[in-house]
Coordinates of C-alpha atoms in Angstrom, one line a residue:
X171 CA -2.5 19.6 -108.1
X172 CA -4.6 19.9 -111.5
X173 CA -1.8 22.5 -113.1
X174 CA 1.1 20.9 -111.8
X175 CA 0.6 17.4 -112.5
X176 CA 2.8 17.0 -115.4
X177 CA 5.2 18.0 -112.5
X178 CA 7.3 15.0 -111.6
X179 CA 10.0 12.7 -110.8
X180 CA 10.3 9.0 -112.4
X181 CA 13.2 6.4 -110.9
X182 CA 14.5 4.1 -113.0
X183 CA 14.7 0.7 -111.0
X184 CA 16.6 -0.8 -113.4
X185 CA 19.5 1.7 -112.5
X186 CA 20.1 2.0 -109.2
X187 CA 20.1 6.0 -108.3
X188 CA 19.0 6.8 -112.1
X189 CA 15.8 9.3 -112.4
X190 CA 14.3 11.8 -114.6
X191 CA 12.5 14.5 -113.6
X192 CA 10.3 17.2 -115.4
X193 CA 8.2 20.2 -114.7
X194 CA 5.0 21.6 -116.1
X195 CA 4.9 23.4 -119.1
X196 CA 4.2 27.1 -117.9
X197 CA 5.9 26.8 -114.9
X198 CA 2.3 26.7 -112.6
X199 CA 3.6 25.0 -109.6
X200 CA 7.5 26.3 -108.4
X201 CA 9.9 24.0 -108.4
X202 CA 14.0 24.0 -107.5
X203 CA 16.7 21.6 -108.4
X204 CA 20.0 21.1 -106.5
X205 CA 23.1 19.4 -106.1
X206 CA 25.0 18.4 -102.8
X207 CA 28.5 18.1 -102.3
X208 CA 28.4 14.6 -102.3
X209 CA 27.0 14.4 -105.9
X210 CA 23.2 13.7 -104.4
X211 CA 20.5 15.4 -106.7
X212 CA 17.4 17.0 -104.7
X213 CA 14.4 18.6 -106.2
X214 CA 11.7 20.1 -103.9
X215 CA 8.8 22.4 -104.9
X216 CA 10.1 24.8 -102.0
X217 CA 13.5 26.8 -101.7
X218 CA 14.0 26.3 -98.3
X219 CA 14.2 22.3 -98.2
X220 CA 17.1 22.6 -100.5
X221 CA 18.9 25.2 -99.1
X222 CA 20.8 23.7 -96.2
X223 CA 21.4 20.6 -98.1
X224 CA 22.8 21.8 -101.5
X225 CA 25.9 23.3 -102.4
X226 CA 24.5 24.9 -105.4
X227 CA 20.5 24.9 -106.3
X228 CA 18.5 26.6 -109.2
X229 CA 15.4 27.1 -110.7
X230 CA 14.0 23.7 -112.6
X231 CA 12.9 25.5 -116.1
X232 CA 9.3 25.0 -116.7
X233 CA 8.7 22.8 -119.9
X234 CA 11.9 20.9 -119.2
X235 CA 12.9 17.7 -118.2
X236 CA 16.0 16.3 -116.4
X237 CA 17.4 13.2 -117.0
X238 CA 20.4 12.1 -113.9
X239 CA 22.2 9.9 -116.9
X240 CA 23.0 12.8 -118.8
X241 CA 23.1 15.8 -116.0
X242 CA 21.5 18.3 -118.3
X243 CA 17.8 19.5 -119.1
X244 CA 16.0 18.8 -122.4
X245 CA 12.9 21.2 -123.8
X246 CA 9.7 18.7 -123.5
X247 CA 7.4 21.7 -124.0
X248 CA 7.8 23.5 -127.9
X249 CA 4.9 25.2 -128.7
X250 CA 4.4 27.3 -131.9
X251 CA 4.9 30.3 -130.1
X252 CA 7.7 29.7 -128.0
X253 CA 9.6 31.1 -130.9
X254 CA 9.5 34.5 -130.7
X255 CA 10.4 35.2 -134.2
X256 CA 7.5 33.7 -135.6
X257 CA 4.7 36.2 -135.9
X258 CA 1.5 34.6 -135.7
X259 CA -1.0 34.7 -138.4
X260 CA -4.4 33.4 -137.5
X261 CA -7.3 35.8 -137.8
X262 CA -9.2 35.8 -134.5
X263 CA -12.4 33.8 -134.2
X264 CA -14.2 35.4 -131.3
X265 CA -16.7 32.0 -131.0
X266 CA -13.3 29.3 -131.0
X267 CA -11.6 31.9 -128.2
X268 CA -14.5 31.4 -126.2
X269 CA -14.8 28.1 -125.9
X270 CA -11.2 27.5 -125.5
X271 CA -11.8 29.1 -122.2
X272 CA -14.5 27.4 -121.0
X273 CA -13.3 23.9 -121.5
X274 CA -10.2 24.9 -119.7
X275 CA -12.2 26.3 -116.7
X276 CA -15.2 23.4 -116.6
X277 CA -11.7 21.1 -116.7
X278 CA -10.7 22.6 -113.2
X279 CA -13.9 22.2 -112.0
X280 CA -13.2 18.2 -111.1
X281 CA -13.1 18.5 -107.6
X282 CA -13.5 15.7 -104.3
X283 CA -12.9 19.4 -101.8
X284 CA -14.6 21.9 -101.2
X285 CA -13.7 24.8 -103.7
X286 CA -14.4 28.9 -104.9
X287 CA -13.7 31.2 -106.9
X288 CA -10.9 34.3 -106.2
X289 CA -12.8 37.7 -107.3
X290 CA -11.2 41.0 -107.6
X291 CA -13.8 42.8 -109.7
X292 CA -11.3 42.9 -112.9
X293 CA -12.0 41.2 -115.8
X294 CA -10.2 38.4 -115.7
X295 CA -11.4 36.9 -112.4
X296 CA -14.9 37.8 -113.3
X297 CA -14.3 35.6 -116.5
X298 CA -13.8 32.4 -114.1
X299 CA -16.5 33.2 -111.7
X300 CA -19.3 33.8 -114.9
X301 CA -18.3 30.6 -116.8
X302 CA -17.5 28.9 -113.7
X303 CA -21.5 29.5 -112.4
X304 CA -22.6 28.7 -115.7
X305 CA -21.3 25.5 -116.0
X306 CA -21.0 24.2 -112.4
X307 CA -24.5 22.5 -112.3
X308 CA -24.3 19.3 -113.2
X309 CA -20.5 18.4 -112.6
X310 CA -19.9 16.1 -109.9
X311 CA -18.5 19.0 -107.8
X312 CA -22.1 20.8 -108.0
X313 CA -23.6 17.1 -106.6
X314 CA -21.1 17.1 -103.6
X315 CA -21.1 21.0 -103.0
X316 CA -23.9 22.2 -103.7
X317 CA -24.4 24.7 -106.7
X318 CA -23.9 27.8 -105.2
X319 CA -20.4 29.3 -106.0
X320 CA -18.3 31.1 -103.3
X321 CA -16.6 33.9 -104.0
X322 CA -13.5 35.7 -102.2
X323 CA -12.2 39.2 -102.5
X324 CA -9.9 40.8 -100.3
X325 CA -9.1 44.7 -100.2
X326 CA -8.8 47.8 -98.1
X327 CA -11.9 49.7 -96.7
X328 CA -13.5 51.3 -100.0
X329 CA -10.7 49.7 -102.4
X330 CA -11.9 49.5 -106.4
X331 CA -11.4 45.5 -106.1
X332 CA -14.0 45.4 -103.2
X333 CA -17.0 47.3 -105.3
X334 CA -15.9 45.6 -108.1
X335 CA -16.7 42.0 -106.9
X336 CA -19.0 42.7 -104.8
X337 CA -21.0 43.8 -108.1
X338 CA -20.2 41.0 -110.3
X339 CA -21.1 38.5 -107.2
X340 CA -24.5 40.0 -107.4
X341 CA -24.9 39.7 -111.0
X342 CA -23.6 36.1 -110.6
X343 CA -25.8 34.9 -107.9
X344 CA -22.2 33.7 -105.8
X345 CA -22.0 33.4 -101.9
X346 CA -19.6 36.6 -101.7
X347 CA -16.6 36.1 -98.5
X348 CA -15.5 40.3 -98.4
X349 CA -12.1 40.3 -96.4
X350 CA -10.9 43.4 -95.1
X351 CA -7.3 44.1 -94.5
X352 CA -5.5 47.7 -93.1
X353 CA -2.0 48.8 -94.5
X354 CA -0.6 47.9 -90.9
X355 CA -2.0 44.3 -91.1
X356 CA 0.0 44.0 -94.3
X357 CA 3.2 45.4 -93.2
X358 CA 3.0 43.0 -90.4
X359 CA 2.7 40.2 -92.4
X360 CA 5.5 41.5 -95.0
X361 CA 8.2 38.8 -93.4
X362 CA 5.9 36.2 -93.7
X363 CA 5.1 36.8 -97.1
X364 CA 8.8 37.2 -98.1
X365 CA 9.7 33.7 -96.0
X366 CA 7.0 31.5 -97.8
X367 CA 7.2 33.4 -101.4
X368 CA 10.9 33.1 -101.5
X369 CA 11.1 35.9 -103.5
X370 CA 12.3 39.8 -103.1
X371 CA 10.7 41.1 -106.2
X372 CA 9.0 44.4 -105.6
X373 CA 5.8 43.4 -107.5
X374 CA 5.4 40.2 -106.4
X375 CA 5.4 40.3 -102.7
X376 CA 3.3 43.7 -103.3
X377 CA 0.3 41.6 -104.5
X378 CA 1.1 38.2 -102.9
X379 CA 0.8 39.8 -99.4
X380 CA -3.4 40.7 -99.3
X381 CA -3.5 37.0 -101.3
X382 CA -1.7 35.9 -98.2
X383 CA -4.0 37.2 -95.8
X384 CA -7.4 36.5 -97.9
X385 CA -5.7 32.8 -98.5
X386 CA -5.7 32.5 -94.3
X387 CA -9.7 33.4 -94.3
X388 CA -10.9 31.4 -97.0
X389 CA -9.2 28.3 -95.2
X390 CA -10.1 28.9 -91.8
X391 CA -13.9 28.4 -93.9
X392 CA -12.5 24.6 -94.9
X393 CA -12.3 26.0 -98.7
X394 CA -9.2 23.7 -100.1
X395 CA -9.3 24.7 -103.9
X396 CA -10.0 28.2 -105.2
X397 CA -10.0 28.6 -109.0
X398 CA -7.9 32.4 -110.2
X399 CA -7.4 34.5 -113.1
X400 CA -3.5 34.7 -113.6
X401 CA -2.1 34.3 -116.9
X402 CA -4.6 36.3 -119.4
X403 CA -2.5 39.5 -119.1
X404 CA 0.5 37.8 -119.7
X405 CA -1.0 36.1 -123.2
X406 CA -3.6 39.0 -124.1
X407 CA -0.9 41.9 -123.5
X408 CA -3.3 43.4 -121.1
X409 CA -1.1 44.9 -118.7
X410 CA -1.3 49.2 -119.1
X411 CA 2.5 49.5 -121.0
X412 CA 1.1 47.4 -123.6
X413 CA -0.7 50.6 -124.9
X414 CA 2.7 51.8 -126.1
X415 CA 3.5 48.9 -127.9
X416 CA 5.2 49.7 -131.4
X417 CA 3.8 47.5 -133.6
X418 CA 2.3 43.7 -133.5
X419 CA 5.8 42.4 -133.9
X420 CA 6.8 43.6 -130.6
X421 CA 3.3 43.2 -128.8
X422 CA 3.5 39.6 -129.4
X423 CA 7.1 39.3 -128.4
X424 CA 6.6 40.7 -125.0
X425 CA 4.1 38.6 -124.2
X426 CA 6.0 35.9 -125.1
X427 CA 8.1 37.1 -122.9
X428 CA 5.7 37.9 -120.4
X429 CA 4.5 33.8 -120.6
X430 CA 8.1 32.4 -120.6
X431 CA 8.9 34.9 -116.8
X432 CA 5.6 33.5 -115.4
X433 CA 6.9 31.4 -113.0
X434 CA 9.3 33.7 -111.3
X435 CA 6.1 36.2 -110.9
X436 CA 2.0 35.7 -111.1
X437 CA 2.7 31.8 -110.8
X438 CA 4.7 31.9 -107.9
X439 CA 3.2 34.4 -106.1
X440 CA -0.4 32.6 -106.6
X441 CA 0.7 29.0 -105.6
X442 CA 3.2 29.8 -102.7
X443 CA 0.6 32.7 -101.5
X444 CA -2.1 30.3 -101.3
X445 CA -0.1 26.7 -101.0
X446 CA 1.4 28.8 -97.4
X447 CA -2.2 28.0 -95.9
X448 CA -2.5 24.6 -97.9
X449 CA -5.0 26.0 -100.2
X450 CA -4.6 25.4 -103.7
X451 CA -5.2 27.7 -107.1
X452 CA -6.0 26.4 -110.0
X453 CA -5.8 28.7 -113.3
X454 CA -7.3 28.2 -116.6
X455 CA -6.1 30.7 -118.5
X456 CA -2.8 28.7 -118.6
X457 CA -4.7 25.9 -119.4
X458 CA -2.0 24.4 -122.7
X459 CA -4.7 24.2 -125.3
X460 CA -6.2 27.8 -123.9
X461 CA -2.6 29.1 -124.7
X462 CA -1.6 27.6 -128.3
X463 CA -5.4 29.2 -129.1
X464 CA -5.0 32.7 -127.7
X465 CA -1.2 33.1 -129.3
X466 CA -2.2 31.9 -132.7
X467 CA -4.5 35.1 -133.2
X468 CA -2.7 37.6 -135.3
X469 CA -1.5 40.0 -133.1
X470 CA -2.8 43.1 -134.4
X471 CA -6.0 42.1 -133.1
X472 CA -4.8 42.5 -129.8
X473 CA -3.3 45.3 -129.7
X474 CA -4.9 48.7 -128.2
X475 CA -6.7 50.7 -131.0
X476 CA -8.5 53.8 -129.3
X477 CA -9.5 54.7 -133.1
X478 CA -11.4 51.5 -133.6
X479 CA -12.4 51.4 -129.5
X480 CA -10.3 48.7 -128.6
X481 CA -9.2 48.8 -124.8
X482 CA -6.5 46.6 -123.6
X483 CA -7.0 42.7 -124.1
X484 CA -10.0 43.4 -126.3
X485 CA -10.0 40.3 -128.3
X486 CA -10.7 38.3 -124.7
X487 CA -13.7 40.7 -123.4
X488 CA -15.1 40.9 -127.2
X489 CA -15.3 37.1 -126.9
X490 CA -17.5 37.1 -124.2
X491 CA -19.8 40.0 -125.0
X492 CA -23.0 38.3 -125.4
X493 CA -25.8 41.0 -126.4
X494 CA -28.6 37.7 -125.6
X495 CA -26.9 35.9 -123.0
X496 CA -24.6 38.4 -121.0
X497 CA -22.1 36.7 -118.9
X498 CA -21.0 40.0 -117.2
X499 CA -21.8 43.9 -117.2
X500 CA -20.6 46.0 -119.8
X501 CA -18.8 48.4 -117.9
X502 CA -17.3 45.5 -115.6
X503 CA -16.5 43.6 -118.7
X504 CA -14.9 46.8 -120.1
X505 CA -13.4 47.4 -116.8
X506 CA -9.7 49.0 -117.1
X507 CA -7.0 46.5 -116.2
X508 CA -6.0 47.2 -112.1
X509 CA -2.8 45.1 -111.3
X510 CA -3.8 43.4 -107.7
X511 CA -1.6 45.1 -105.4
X512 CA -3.6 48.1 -106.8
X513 CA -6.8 46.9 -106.8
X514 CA -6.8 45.9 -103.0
X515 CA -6.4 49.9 -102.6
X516 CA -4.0 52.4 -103.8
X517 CA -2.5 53.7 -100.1
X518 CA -1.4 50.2 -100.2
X519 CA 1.3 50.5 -102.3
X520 CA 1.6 54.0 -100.8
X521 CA 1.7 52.4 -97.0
X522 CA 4.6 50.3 -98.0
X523 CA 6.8 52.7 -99.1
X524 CA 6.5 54.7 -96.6
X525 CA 6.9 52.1 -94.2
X526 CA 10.4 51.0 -96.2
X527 CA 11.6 54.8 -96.4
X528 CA 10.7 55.1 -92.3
X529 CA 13.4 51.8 -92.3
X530 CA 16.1 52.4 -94.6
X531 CA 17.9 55.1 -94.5
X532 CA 19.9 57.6 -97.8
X533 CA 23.4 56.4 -96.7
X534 CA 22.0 52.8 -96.5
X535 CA 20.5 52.7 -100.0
X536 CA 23.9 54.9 -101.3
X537 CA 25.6 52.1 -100.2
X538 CA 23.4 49.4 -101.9
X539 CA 26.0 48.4 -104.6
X540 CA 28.0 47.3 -101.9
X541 CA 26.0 45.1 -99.8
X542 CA 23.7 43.9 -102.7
X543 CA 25.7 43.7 -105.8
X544 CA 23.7 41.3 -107.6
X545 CA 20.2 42.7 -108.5
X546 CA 21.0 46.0 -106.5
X547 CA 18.1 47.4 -105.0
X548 CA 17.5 50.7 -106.4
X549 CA 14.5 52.3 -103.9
X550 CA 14.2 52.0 -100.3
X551 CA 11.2 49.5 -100.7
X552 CA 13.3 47.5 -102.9
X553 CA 16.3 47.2 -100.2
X554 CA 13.8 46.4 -97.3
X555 CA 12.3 43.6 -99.0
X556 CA 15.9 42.5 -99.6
X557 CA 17.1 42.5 -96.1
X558 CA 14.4 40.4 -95.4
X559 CA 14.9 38.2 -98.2
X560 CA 18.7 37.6 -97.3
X561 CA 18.3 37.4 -93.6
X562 CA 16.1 34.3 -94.4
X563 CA 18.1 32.7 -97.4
X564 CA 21.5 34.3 -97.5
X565 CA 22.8 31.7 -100.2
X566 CA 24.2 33.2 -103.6
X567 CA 21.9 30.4 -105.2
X568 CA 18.8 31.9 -103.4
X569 CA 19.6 35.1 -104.5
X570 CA 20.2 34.3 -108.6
X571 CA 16.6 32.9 -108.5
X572 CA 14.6 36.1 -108.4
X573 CA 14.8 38.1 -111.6
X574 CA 16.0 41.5 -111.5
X575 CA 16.0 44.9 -113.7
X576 CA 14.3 47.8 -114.5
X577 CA 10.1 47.7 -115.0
X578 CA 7.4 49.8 -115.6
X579 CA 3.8 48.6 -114.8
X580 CA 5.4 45.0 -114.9
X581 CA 6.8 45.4 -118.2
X582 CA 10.1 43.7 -119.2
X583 CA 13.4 45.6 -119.6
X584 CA 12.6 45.3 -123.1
X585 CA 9.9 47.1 -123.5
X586 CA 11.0 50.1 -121.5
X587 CA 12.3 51.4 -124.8
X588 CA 8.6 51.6 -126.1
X589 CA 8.2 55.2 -124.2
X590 CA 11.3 57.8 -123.3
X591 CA 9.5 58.9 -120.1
X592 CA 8.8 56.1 -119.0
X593 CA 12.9 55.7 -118.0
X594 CA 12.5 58.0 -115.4
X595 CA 9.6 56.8 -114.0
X596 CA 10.5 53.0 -113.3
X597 CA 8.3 51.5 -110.6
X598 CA 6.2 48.0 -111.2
X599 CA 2.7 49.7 -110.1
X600 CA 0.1 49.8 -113.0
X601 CA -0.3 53.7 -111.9
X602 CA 3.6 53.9 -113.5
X603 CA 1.9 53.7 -116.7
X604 CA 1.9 57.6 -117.3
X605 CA -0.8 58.8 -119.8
X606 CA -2.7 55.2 -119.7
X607 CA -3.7 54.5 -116.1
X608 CA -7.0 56.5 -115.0
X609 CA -5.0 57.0 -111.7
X610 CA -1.7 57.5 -112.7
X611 CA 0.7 58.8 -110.5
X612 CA 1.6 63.0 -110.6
X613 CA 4.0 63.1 -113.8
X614 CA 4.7 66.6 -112.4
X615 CA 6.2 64.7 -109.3
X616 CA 9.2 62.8 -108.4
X617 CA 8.6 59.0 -107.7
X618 CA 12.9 58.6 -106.9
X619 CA 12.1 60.5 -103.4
X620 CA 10.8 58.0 -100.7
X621 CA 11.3 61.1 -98.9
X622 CA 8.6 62.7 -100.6
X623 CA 6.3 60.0 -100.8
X624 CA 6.7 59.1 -97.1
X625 CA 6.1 63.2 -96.1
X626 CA 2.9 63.1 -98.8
X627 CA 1.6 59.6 -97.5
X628 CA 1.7 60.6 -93.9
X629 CA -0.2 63.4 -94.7
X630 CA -3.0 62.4 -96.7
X631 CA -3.3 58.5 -95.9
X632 CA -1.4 56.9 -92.6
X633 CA -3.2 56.3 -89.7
X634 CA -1.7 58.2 -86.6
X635 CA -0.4 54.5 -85.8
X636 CA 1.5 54.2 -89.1
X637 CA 2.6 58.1 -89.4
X638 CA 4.2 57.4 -85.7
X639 CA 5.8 53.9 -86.2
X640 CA 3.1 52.1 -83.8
X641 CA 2.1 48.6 -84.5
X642 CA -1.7 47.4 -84.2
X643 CA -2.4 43.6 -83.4
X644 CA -2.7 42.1 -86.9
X645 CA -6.4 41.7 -87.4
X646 CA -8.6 40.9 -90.9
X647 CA -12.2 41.9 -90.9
X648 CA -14.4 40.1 -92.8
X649 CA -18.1 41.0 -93.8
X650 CA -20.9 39.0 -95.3
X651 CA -19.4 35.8 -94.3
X652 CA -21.6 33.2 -92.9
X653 CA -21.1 31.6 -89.5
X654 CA -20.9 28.2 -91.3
X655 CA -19.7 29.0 -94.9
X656 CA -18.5 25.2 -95.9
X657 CA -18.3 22.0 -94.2
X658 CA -16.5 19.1 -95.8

C-alpha cells in the first residue's frame, strides 16, 4: 500500500533471529506488536493474528521503529510540529498550500488497478475528487482506465452526504456509484464491523459501519484502490469544537493532538473498513510533506473568525477558491463540516442508540464499573459495542488498545475545558457541538437518557420493524450504477 510502505520488517541475516521493524509515520496502515511466552516477537497488521499466540500484544507507535537487539522502540519520525510547545510561525501562503495538495494527491494517483474516488459531498472529499479529475489525464492510470473518474457515496434515503455528492459529481463530470443503506442494514452489520475494526470506540465503528457496507459495493464492481479525505480535520482543526478554541496556542495543540490519535480513529477505521473487502484507501492529506506544510501556517490563520468570515478550516477552502478556474461550488466549498456517521443521515446515529437502549438494560449499565473497569462504558451504546468487542477479543491487551475518555464532537479530553456546557453534553456526534452545528441536538433536552431517545426515535424515525425489534434481510440499494461499471 502507497501510505503504508514505510511500514516494515528488515531481518538481519547476519544474526540469526535479529530484526527491526518500523511503522509509518502517521500511523496510516494499523499495525500490532507482541510477545509470546516463549520470548518469540510477532507483528501483524491485524489484532486477531496475534491474539492467540501472544501473551502480551500492543499497539506498534506510528513513526517508530523497533529494533529486537535492544527490545525497545526509537522515534524515526520528528517533525517540527510534533512538539507541541512550539507554536508555529509561518504566515499562510494560500498558492504553496495548494500545491502541497495536489502533488500529494497526483502522487496516489500511480495505479496498475482499477481505482475511485470516496465522495461524501463535504469538503474534504470533494477536494480529492476536483484535483484528482483535474489531473488524472495523462497519468499512466488515465491510459489504462480510462479518464473518467468513479465516484462512491454511501448514505440513507435523502441523507445530506447523498445530495452533496451527487452535486459535486455533476460539477466534476465523475461516474457517480449512489449506495443506499437502511438503519436496520447497519445494525446488522454492527458485529461485523466491530470484528474486522477491532475497535469499541463509539465514533469509530459509528462511521466505519456505512464505509463497511459502501466498501462491499464498490468491490463487488472490481474497484481495488479508492483514494479518501481523512486527515484534513485533524491538521486544519476543522472538526465543530474547534470553534471554541481559546486561542492559537491551544488550536494548534489539539490538532497536534488530534494528528498524533490518528491511528486509533480516522486511520483505522478507513483501512480496516475498507482493507475487510480487500479494497484499499489511499489518503493524501497525510501525505508527510502535505503535513510539515499545513502545520507550519501560523495558527491564527486557522482558527474560526465569524468577524472576518472565516468558517472552520478556512485557510484549506480559501486555497482552492479559484474565482477563474473554480474547482468546486461556492456553497459546497463552504459547505459546514458533517462528521460521516452524520452525513450518511442523522436517524443513523439516532437508530443506533436506540437499538443499544432496546439491548442493555439501567441495572446493566449501573453495573458497568464492574464488568468493564477499564474504559467503562458510560451510555448504553457505549456498553453494546463493548460486549461485542470483548465477546470477540476478551484479552486485557485487546482491550488497552482502544483509547478511552470523555469527547465532544471528537474532541480530546483536553479540550472539553474550552466550553462548560459542553461537560454535560459528552457524545462524539458533530450535532454535540451545541451553538456551532446547524443541526445540533435540543440543548433544552437530556442526551444521558437512552430512554428518551429510544421513546423519541421510535416515534419520529424507526420503521415499524425497528420500533418492534424485527430484523429485515440485510440488503444495500444502489442507484446509478452501471451493469458493467469496471473490468480489470
Amino acid at each position: 500500500m502507497l501510505d503504508g510502505v514505510f511500514s516494515f520488517v528488515l531481518l538481519d541475516t547476519r544474526h540469526r533471529g535479529r530484526f527491526m521493524a518500523a511503522r509509518d509515520a502517521i500511523g496510516v496502515t494499523p499495525l500490532y506488536i507482541g510477545w509470546g511466552i516463549d520470548g518469540s516477537v510477532w507483528i501483524s497488521s491485524e489484532m486477531k493474528a496475534l491474539h492467540d499466540e501472544c501473551e502480551h500484544f500492543e499497539i506498534f507507535p506510528p513513526g517508530h521503529l523497533y529494533s529486537s537487539k535492544t527490545g525497545g522502540f526509537s522515534r524515526w519520525y520528528n517533525p517540527p510540529w510534533y512538539d507541541e510547545a512550539v507554536i508555529p510561525s509561518v504566515p499562510y501562503d494560500p498558492m504553496a498550500l495548494r500545491k502541497a495538495f495536489e502533488k500529494a494527491v497526483i502522487k496516489r494517483l500511480m495505479t496498475d488497478v482499477p481505482f475511485g474516488v470516496l465522495l461524501s459531498g463535504g469538503l474534504d472529499s470533494s477536494l480529492v475528487a476536483a484535483v484528482t479529475v483535474r489531473h488524472l489525464a495523462g497519468t499512466k492510470a488515465a491510459e489504462r482506465w480510462g479518464t473518467k473518474l468513479h465516484s462512491f457515496c454511501v448514505g440513507l434515503e435523502g441523507s445530506p452526504d447523498l445530495k452533496a455528492a451527487r452535486e459535486v459529481a455533476d460539477y466534476l463530470g465523475t461516474l457517480h456509484h449512489e449506495f443506499h443503506f437502511t438503519v436496520q442494514d447497519g445494525i446488522d452489520a454492527i458485529e461485523d464491523v466491530i470484528y474486522h475494526t477491532e475497535t469499541y470506540d463509539v465514533t469509530t465503528i459509528r462511521a466505519s459501519t456505512p464505509m463497511f457496507l459502501m466498501s462491499r459495493k464498490i468491490k463487488s464492481l472490481g474497484v481495488k484502490m479508492v483514494i479518501s479525505g481523512e486527515g484534513s480535520d485533524e491538521i486544519f482543526g476543522g472538526y465543530l469544537y474547534f470553534h471554541k478554541a481559546p486561542n492559537k496556542e491551544e488550536f494548534h495543540r489539539e490538532t497536534c493532538r488530534k494528528i498524533k490519535a490518528l491511528h486509533q480513529y480516522d486511520c483505522l477505521r478507513a483501512n480496516k473498513a475498507t482493507s475487510a473487502w480487500g479494497l484499499e484507501a489511499r489518503v493524501p492529506f497525510l501525505d508527510k510533506e502535505f503535513i510539515n506544510e499545513a502545520m507550519s501556517i501560523d495558527p491564527h490563520c486557522k482558527m474560526v473568525r465569524p468577524d472576518l468570515g472565516r468558517i472552520e478550516k478556512w485557510v484549506l477552502r480559501k486555497a482552492f477558491d479559484d474565482e477563474e478556474h473554480p474547482f468546486l461550488p461556492k456553497h459546497i466549498l463552504y459547505r459546514q463540516k458533517e462528521q460521516f456517521s452524520d452525513g450518511v443521515g442523522y436517524s443513523w446515529i439516532d437508530g443506533l442508540k436506540a437499538h443499544a437502549a432496546a439491548n442493555v438494560t439501567d441495572k446493566m449499565l449501573s453495573n458497568a464499573k464492574f464488568i468493564f473497569p477499564h474504559n467503562t462504558p458510560t451510555t448504553k451504546e457505549a456498553y453494546y459495542y463493548r460486549m461485542i468487542f470483548e465477546r470477540f477479543f476478551p484479552q486485557k491487551s485487546a482491550i488497552l488498545t482502544v483509547p478511552g475518555g470523555p469527547s465532544v464532537a471528537c474532541s480530546t479530553a483536553k479540550a472539553i475545558e474550552w466550553d462548560a456546557q459542553w461537560s454535560g453534553n459528552l457524545d462524539p456526534s458533530g450535532r454535540a457541538a451545541l451553538g456551532v452545528h446547524l443541526s445540533a441536538y435540543d440543548e433544552a433536552s437530556s442526551l444521558s437518557s437512552d430512554e428518551q431517545q429510544q421513546q423519541n426515535y421510535s416515534k419520529k424515525h424507526a420503521p415499524a420493524t425497528i420500533a418492534a425489534g424485527a430484523k429485515k434481510p440485510r440488503t444495500i440499494e444502489a442507484t446509478k450504477t452501471p451493469g458493467v461499471a469496471i473490468e480489470g
